Coordinates of C-alpha atoms and ligand atoms in Angstrom, one line a residue:
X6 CA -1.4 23.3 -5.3
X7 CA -4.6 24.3 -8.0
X8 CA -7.4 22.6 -9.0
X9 CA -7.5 23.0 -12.8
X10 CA -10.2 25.2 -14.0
X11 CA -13.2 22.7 -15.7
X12 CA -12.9 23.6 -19.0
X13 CA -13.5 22.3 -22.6
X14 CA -14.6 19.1 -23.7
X15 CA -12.1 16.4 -25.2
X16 CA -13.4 16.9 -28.7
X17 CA -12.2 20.8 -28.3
X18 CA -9.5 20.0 -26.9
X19 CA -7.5 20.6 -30.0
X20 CA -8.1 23.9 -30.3
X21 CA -5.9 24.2 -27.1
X22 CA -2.3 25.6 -27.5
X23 CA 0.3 22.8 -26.7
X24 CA 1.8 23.4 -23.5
X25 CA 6.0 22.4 -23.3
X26 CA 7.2 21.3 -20.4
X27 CA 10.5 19.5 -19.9
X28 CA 8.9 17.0 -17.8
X29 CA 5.5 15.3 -17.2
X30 CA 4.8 14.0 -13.8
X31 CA 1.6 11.6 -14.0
X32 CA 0.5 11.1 -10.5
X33 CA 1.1 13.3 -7.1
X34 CA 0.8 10.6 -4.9
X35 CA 4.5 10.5 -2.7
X36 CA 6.2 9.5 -5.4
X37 CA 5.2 12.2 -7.9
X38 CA 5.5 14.8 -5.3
X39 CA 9.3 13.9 -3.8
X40 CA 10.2 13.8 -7.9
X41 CA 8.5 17.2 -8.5
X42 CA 10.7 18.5 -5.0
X43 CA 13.9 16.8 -6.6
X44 CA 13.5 18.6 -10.1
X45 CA 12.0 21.8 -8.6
X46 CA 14.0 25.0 -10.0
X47 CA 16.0 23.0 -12.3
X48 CA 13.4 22.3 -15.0
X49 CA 9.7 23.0 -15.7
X50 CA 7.9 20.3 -14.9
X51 CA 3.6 19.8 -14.9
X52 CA 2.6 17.1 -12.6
X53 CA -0.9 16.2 -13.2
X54 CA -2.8 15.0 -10.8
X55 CA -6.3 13.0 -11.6
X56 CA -7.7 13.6 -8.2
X57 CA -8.8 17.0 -6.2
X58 CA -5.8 16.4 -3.6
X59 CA -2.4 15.7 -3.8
X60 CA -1.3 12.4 -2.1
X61 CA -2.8 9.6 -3.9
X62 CA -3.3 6.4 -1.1
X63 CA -1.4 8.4 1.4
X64 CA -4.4 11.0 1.7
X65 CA -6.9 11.7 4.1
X66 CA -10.5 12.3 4.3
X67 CA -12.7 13.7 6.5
X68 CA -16.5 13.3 7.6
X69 CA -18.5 14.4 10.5
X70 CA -15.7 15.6 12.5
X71 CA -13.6 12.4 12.0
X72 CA -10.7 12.1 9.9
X73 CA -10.3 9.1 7.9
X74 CA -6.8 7.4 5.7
X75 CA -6.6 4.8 3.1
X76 CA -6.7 2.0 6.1
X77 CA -3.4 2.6 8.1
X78 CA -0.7 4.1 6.9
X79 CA 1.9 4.2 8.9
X80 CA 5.4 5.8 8.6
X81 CA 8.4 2.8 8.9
X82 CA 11.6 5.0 8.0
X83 CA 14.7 2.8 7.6
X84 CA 17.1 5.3 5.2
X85 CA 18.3 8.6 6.6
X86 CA 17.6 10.9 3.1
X87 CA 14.3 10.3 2.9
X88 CA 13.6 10.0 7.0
X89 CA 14.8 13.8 7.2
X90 CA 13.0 15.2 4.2
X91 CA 9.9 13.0 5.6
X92 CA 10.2 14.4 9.5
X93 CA 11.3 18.2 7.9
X94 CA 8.3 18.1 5.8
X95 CA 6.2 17.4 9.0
X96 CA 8.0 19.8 11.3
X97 CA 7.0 18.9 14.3
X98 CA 3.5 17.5 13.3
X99 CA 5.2 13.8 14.1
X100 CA 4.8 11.0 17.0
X101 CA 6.9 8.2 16.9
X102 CA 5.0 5.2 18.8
X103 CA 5.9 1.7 19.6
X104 CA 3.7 -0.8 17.7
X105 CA 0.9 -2.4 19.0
X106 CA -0.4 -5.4 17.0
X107 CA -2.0 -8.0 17.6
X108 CA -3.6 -11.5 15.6
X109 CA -7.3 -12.9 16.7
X110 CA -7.8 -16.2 15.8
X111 CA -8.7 -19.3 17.9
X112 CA -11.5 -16.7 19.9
X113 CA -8.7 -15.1 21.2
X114 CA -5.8 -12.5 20.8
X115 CA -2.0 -12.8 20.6
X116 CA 0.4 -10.2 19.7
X117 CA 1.7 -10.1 16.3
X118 CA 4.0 -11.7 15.1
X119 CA 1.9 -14.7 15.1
X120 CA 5.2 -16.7 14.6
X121 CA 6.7 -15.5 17.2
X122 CA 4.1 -15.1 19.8
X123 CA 1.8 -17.7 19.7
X124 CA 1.3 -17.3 23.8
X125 CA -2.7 -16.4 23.4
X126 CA -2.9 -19.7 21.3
X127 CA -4.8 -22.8 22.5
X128 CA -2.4 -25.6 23.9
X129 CA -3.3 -27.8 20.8
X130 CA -2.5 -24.8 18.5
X131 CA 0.7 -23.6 20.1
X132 CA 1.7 -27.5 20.2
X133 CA 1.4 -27.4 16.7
X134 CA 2.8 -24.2 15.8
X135 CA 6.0 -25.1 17.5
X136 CA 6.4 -28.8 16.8
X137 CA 6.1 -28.4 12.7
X138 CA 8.6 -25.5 13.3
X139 CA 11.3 -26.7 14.7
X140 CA 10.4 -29.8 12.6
X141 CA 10.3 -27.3 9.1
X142 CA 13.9 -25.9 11.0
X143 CA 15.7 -28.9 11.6
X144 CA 15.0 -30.7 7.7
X145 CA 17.2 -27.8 6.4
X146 CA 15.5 -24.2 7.1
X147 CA 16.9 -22.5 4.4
X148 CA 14.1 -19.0 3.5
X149 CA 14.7 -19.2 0.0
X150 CA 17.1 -17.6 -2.8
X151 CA 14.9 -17.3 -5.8
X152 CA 11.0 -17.0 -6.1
X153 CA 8.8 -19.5 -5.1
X154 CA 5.1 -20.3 -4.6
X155 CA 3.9 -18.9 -1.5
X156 CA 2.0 -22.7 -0.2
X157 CA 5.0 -24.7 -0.3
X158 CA 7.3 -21.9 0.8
X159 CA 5.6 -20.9 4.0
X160 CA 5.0 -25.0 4.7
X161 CA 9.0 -25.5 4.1
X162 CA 9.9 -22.3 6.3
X163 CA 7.7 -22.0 9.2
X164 CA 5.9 -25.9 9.3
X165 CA 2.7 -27.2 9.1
X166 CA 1.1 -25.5 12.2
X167 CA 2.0 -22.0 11.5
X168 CA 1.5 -22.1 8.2
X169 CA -2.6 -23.7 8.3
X170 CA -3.6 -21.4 11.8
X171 CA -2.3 -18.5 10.2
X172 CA -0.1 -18.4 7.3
X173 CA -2.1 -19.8 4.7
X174 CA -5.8 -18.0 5.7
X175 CA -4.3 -14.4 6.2
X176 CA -2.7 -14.9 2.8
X177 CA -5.2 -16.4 1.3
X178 CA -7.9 -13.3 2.2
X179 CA -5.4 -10.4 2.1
X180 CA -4.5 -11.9 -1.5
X181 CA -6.9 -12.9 -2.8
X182 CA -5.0 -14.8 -5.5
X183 CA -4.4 -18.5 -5.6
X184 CA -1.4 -19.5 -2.9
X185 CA 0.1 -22.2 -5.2
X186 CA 0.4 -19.3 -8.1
X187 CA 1.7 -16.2 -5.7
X188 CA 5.3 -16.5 -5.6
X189 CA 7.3 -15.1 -2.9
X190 CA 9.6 -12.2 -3.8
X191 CA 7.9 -9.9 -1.9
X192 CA 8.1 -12.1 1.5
X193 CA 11.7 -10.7 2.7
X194 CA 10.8 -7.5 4.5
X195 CA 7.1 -8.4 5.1
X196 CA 7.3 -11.5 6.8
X197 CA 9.2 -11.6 9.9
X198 CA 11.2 -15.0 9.9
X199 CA 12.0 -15.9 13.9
X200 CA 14.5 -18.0 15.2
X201 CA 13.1 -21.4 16.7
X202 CA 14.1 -20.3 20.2
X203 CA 11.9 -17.4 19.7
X204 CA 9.4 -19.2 18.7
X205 CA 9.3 -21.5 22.1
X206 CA 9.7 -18.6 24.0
X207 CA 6.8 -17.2 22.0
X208 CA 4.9 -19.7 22.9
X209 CA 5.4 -20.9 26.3
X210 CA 7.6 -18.2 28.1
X211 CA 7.9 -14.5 27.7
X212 CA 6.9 -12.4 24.5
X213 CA 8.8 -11.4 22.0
X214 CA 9.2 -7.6 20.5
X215 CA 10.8 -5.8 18.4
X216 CA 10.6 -8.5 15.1
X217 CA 9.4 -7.4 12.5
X218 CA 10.3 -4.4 10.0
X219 CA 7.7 -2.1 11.8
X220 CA 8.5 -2.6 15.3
X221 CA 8.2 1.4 15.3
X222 CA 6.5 3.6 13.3
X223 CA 6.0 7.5 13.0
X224 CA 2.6 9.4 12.1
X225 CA 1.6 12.6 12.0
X226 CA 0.0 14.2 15.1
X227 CA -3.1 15.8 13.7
X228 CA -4.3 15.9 10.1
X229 CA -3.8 12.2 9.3
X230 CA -1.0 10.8 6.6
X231 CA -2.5 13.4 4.7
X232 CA -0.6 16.4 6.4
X233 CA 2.5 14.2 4.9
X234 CA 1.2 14.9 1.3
X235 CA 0.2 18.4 1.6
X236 CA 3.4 19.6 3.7
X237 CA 5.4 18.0 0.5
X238 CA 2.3 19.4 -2.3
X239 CA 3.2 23.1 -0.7
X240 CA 4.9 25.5 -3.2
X241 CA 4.9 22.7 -5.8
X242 CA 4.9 25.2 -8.7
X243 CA 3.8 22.3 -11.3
X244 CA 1.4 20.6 -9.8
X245 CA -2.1 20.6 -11.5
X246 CA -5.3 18.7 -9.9
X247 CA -8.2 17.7 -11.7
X248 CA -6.1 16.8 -14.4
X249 CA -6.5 13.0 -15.8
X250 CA -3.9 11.5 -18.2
X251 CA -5.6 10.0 -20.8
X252 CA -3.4 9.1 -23.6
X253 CA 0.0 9.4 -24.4
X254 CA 2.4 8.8 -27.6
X255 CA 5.9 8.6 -26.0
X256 CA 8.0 8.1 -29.2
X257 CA 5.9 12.0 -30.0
X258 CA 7.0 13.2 -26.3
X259 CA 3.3 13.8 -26.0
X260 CA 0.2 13.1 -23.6
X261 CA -3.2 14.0 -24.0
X262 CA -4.8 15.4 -21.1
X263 CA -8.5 15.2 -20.0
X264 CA -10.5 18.4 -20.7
X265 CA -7.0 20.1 -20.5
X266 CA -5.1 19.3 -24.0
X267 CA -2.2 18.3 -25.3
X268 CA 1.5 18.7 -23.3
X269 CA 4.4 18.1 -24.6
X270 CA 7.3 16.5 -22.3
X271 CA 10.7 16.0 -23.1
X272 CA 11.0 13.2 -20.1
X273 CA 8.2 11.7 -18.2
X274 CA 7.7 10.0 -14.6
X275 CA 4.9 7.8 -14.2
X276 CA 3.5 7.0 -10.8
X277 CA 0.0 5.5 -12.0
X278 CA 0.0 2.0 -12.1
X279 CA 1.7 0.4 -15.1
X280 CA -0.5 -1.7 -16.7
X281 CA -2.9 1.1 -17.0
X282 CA 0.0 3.4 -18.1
X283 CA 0.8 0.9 -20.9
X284 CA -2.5 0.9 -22.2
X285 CA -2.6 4.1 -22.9
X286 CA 0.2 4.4 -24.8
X287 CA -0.5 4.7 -28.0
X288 CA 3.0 3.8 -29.4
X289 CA 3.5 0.6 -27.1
X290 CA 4.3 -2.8 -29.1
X291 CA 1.6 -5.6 -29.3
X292 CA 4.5 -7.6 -27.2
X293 CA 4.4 -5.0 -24.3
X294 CA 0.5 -4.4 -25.0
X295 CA 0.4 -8.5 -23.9
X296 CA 3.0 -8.0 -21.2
X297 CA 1.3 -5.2 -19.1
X298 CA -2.4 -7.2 -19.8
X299 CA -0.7 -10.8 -18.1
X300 CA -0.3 -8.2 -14.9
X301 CA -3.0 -8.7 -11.6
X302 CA -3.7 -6.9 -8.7
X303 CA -6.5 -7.2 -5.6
X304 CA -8.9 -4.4 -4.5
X305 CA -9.2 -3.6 -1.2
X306 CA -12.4 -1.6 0.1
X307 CA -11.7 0.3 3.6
X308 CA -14.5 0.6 5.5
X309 CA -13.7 3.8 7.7
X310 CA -16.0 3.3 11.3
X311 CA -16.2 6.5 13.6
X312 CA -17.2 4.6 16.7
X313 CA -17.8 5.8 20.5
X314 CA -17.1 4.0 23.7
X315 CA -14.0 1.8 22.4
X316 CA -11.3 0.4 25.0
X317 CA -8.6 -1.0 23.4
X318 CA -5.2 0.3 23.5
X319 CA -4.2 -1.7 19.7
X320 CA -2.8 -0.5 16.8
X321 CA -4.3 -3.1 14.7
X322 CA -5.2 -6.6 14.5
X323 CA -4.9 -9.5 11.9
X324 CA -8.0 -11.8 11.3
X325 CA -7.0 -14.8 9.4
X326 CA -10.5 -16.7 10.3
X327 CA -13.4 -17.2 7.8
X328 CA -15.7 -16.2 10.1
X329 CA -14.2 -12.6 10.1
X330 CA -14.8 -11.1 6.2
X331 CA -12.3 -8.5 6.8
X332 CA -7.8 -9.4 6.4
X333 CA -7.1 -6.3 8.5
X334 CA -8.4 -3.8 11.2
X335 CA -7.4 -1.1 13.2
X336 CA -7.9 2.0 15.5
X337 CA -6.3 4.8 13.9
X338 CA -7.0 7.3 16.8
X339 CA -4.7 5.0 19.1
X340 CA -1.8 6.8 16.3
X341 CA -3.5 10.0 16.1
X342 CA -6.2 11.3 18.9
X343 CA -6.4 14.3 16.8
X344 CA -8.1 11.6 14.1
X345 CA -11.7 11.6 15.7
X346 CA -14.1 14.0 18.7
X347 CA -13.1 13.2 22.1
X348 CA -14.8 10.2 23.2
X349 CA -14.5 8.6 20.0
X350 CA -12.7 6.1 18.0
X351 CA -11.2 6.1 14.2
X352 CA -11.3 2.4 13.0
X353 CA -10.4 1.1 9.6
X354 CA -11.4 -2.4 8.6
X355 CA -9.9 -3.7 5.0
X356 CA -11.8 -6.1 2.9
X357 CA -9.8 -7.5 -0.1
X358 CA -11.6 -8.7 -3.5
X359 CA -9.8 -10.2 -6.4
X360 CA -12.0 -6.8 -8.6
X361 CA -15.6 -8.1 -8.2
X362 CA -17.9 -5.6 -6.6
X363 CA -18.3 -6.2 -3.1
X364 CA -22.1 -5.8 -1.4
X365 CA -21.0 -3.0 1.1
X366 CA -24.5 -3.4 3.2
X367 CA -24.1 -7.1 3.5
X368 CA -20.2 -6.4 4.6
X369 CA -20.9 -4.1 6.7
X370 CA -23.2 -6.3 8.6
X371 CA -20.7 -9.1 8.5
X372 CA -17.9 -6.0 9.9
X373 CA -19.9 -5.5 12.7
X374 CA -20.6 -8.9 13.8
X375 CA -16.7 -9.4 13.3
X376 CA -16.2 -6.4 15.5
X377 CA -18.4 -7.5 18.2
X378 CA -16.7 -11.2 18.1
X379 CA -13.8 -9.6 18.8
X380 CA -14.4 -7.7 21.6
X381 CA -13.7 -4.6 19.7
X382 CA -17.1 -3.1 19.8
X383 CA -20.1 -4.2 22.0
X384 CA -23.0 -2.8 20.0
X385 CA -23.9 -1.4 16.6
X386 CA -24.9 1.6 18.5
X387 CA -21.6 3.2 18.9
X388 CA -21.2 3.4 15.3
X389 CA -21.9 7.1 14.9
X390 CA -20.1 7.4 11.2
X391 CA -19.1 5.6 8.5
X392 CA -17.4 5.7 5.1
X393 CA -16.2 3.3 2.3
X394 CA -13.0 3.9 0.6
X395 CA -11.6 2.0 -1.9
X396 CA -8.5 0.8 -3.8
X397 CA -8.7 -0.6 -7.1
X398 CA -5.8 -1.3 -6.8
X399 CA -4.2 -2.3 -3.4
X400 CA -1.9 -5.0 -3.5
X401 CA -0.1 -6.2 -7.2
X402 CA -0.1 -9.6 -7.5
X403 CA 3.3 -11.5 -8.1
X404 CA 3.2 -14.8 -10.2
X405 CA 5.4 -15.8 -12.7
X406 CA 3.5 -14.1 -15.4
X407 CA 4.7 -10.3 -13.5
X408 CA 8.1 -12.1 -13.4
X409 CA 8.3 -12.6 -17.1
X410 CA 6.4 -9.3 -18.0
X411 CA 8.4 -6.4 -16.2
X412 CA 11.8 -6.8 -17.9
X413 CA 9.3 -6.9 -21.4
X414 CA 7.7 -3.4 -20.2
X415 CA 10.5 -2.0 -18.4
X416 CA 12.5 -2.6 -21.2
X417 CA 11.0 -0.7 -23.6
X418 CA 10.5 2.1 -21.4
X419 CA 14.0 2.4 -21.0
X420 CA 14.3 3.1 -24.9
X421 CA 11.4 5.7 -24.7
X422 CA 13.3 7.5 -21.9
X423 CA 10.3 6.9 -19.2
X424 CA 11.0 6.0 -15.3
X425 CA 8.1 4.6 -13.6
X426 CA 7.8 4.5 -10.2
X427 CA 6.6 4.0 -7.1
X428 CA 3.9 1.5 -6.0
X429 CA 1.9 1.0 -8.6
X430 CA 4.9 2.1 -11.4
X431 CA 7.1 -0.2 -10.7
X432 CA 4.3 -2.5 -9.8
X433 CA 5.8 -3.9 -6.6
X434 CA 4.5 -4.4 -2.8
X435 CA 6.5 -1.3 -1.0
X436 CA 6.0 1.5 1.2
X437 CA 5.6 4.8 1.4
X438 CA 9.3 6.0 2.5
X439 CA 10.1 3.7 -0.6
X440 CA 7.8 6.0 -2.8
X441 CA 9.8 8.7 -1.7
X442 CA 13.0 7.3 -2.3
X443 CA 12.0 6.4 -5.5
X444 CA 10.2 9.9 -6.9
X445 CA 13.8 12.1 -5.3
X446 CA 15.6 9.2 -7.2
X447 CA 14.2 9.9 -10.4
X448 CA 14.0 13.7 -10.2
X449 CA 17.7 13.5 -9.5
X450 CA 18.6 11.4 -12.2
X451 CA 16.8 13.8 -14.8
X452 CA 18.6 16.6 -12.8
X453 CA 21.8 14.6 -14.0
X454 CA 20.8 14.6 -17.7
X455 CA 19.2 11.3 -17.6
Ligands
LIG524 C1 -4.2 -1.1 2.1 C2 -2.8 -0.5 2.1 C3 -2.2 -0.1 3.2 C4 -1.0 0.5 3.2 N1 -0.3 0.8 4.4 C5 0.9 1.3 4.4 C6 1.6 1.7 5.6 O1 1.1 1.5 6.7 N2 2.8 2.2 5.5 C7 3.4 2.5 4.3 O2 4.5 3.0 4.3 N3 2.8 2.2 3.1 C8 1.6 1.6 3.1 N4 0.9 1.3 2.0 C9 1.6 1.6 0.7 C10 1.5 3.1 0.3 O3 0.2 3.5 0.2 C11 2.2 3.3 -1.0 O4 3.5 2.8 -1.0 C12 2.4 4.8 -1.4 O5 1.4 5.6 -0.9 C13 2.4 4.8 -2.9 O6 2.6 6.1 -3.4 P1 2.8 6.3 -4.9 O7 3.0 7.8 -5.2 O8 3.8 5.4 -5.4 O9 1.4 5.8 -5.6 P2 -0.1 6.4 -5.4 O10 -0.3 6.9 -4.1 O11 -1.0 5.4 -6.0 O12 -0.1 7.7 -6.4 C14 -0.3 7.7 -7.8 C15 -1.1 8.9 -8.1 O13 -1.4 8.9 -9.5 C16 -2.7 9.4 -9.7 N5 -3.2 9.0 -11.1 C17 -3.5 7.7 -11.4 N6 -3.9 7.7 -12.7 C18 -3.7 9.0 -13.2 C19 -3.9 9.6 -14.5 N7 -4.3 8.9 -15.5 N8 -3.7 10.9 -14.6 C20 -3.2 11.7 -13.5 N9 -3.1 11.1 -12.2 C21 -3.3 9.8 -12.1 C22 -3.5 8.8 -8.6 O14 -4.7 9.5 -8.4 C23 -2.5 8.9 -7.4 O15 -2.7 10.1 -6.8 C24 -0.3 0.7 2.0 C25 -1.0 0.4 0.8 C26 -2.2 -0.2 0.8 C27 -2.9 -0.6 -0.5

């Protein structure tokens, strides 16, 4: 991999020869990076990456001796292609653990699925719970063909009780999007849908594993999900970082490129996310303009905790309480030891905004109080290092306006020849073995004359 060398300014960047490649890769997150691997040798290709490392939200960071990811990122490999490249490209830098999560709500801890385990619940709660669903079950339990909004559907499929304790605050925070507007087509995989005798059992007998689509996950031994990016960045003969896409005229087959110049491409793959890509295109109709400006995401800010003297065995936890500010947290060192000194913890704690700015010193005042609450920490004096990371863009929002915009978009990117892919590309809620999927996809269909 190579940092570009800082040179010229935009307004000389003109006087740069045009550089002719067959194919621009925007983006070496997993995406760009399995494409650049699938087209390797068989065309030229320059992937630029904005960044000074490849990897994009798989990466990590690392401070005072602790290593630190983009919250957790955790392998779940369900298709056999892309789990061997995956565990080749980590030799045998890979564990593969049994997951341990857990929900705190009510003062007190359950395991995850909430749905499914509601054993740590108060009486009243689990009474609930399990009354509205088996009431939700027995009017006709049927999850849902098309799209829906989220309130009504998670009322209809899993009752009142589960859907007010823990349904509709998780969502709610983690979203931060209205519930009656967010429809539901990315619920499928995500949301584990029990069966209502696993939901008694849940509640009053034994507890229930193994539901849910990351029941097991994999993750590197030392180096973080990071080692995942760099083991696929090595010997990637195209890729450039430093370099920033900043305009592009796709009809021209060219892109404009940040203190860099122009490139010429013959095919492009974007990874970046699409409404940005869009609006950078010089040659995009108003009507696509419109499309990709109706398209919403969150932000998520990860506050990354090196903390000393923790005892808990968790992967991570959900908090769908008010009182907690944070939708997420979790002990990354309970994955990876090699994540943080001995005696010490890695934690992650993931605070979602709809884009305002959030106060990081009030929030991390409201993080600790949460942590304490918890049990997780017992003083503020463990903390021994801290850092702030954050996503602008974490978690696309799906509404009906995303529903009538992608064909729009997608459409006319067909007709310019562009695939765009990946997270934030194809502007969907996936993973990061789907990223892979998707960038070897698309190298391999330009491999095939696409
Ligand atoms: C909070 C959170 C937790 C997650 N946890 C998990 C998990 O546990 N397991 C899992 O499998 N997945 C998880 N994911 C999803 C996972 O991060 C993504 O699916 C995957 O990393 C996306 O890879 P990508 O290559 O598609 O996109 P990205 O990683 O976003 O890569 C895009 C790249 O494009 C670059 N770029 C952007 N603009 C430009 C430009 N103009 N010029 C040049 N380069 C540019 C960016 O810097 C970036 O490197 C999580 C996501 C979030 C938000």
């Amino acid at each position: 991999m190579r940092l570009a060398a800082a040179i010229p300014s935009k307004q000389n960047s003109l006087a740069f020869k045009m550089i002719k490649k067959d194919v621009l890769i925007v983006g070496a997150g997993l995406a760009g990076l399995s494409a650049a691997r699938a087209i390797e040798n068989k065309k030229t290709y320059l992937m630029a990456e904005k960044e000074n490392r490849p990897g994009g939200l798989a990466s990590t960071v690392k401070k005072g001796g602790f290593s630190f990811d983009y919250s957790g990122h955790l392998l779940h490999l369900r298709w056999p292609k892309t789990s061997k490249l995956i565990l080749n490209a980590l030799g045998g830098n890979c564990a593969r653990i049994k997951r341990d999560a857990r929900v705190f709500a009510h003062k007190s801890w359950t395991p995850y699925p909430f749905q499914a385990n509601l054993s740590g619940m108060p009486d009243e709660v689990k009474a609930e719970c399990v009354s509205g669903f088996l009431k939700a079950y027995n009017s006709g339990f049927v999850p849902g063909a098309g799209p829906e909004v989220f309130s009504r559907w998670t009322r209809r499929v899993f009752g009142g009780g589960i859907s007010r304790h823990f349904m509709l605050p998780y969502n709610a925070k983690l979203w931060q999007y209205p519930l009656e507007r967010l429809t539901t087509e990315w619920c499928a995989p995500f949301v584990p849908m029990p069966k209502p005798e696993e939901v008694v059992k849940g509640a009053y007998g034994g507890r229930n594993e193994g539901i849910g689509y990351n029941t097991v996950f994999h993750y590197p031994r030392s180096g973080g999900i990071g080692a995942l990016a760099n083991a696929l960045a090595q010997n990637s003969e195209g890729l450039r970082l430093g370099l920033e896409v900043e305009s592009i005229n796709l009809k021209k087959g060219v892109a404009n490129i940040r203190y860099f110049g122009p490139v010429s491409f013959r095919r492009l793959i974007n990874t970046m996310p699409l409404d940005e890509f869009v609006a950078m295109a010089e040659d995009a109709p108003v009507s696509v303009r419109r499309a990709a400006a109706a398209l919403r995401h969150n932000t998520v800010y990860v506050l990354n905790l090196g903390v000393k003297g923790l005892k808990s065995d968790m992967h991570w936890g959900y908090f769908p309480g008010a009182e907690f500010p944070f939708y997420r947290a979790g002990i990354a060192t309970n994955f990876s030891k090699a994540l943080a000194p001995r005696g010490c913890a890695s934690v992650y704690i993931e605070i979602s905004t709809s884009g305002e700015a959030l106060d990081l010193a009030s929030a991390e005042t409201a993080v600790i109080k949460g942590l304490k609450a918890c049990g997780l920490i017992r003083t503020s004096g463990q903390v021994v290092e801290k850092i702030w990371l954050k996503i602008p863009c974490a978690y696309v929002i799906f509404n009906r306006e995303r529903a009538k915009a992608l064909p729009v978009i997608f459409d006319w990117l067909k007709t310019r020849k562009v695939q765009s892919i990946g997270r934030y590309g194809a502007w969907k809620y996936s993973f990061m073995e789907e990223s892979v999927k998707e960038g070897l996809e698309a190298g391999e269909r330009l491999n095939a004359g696409w």
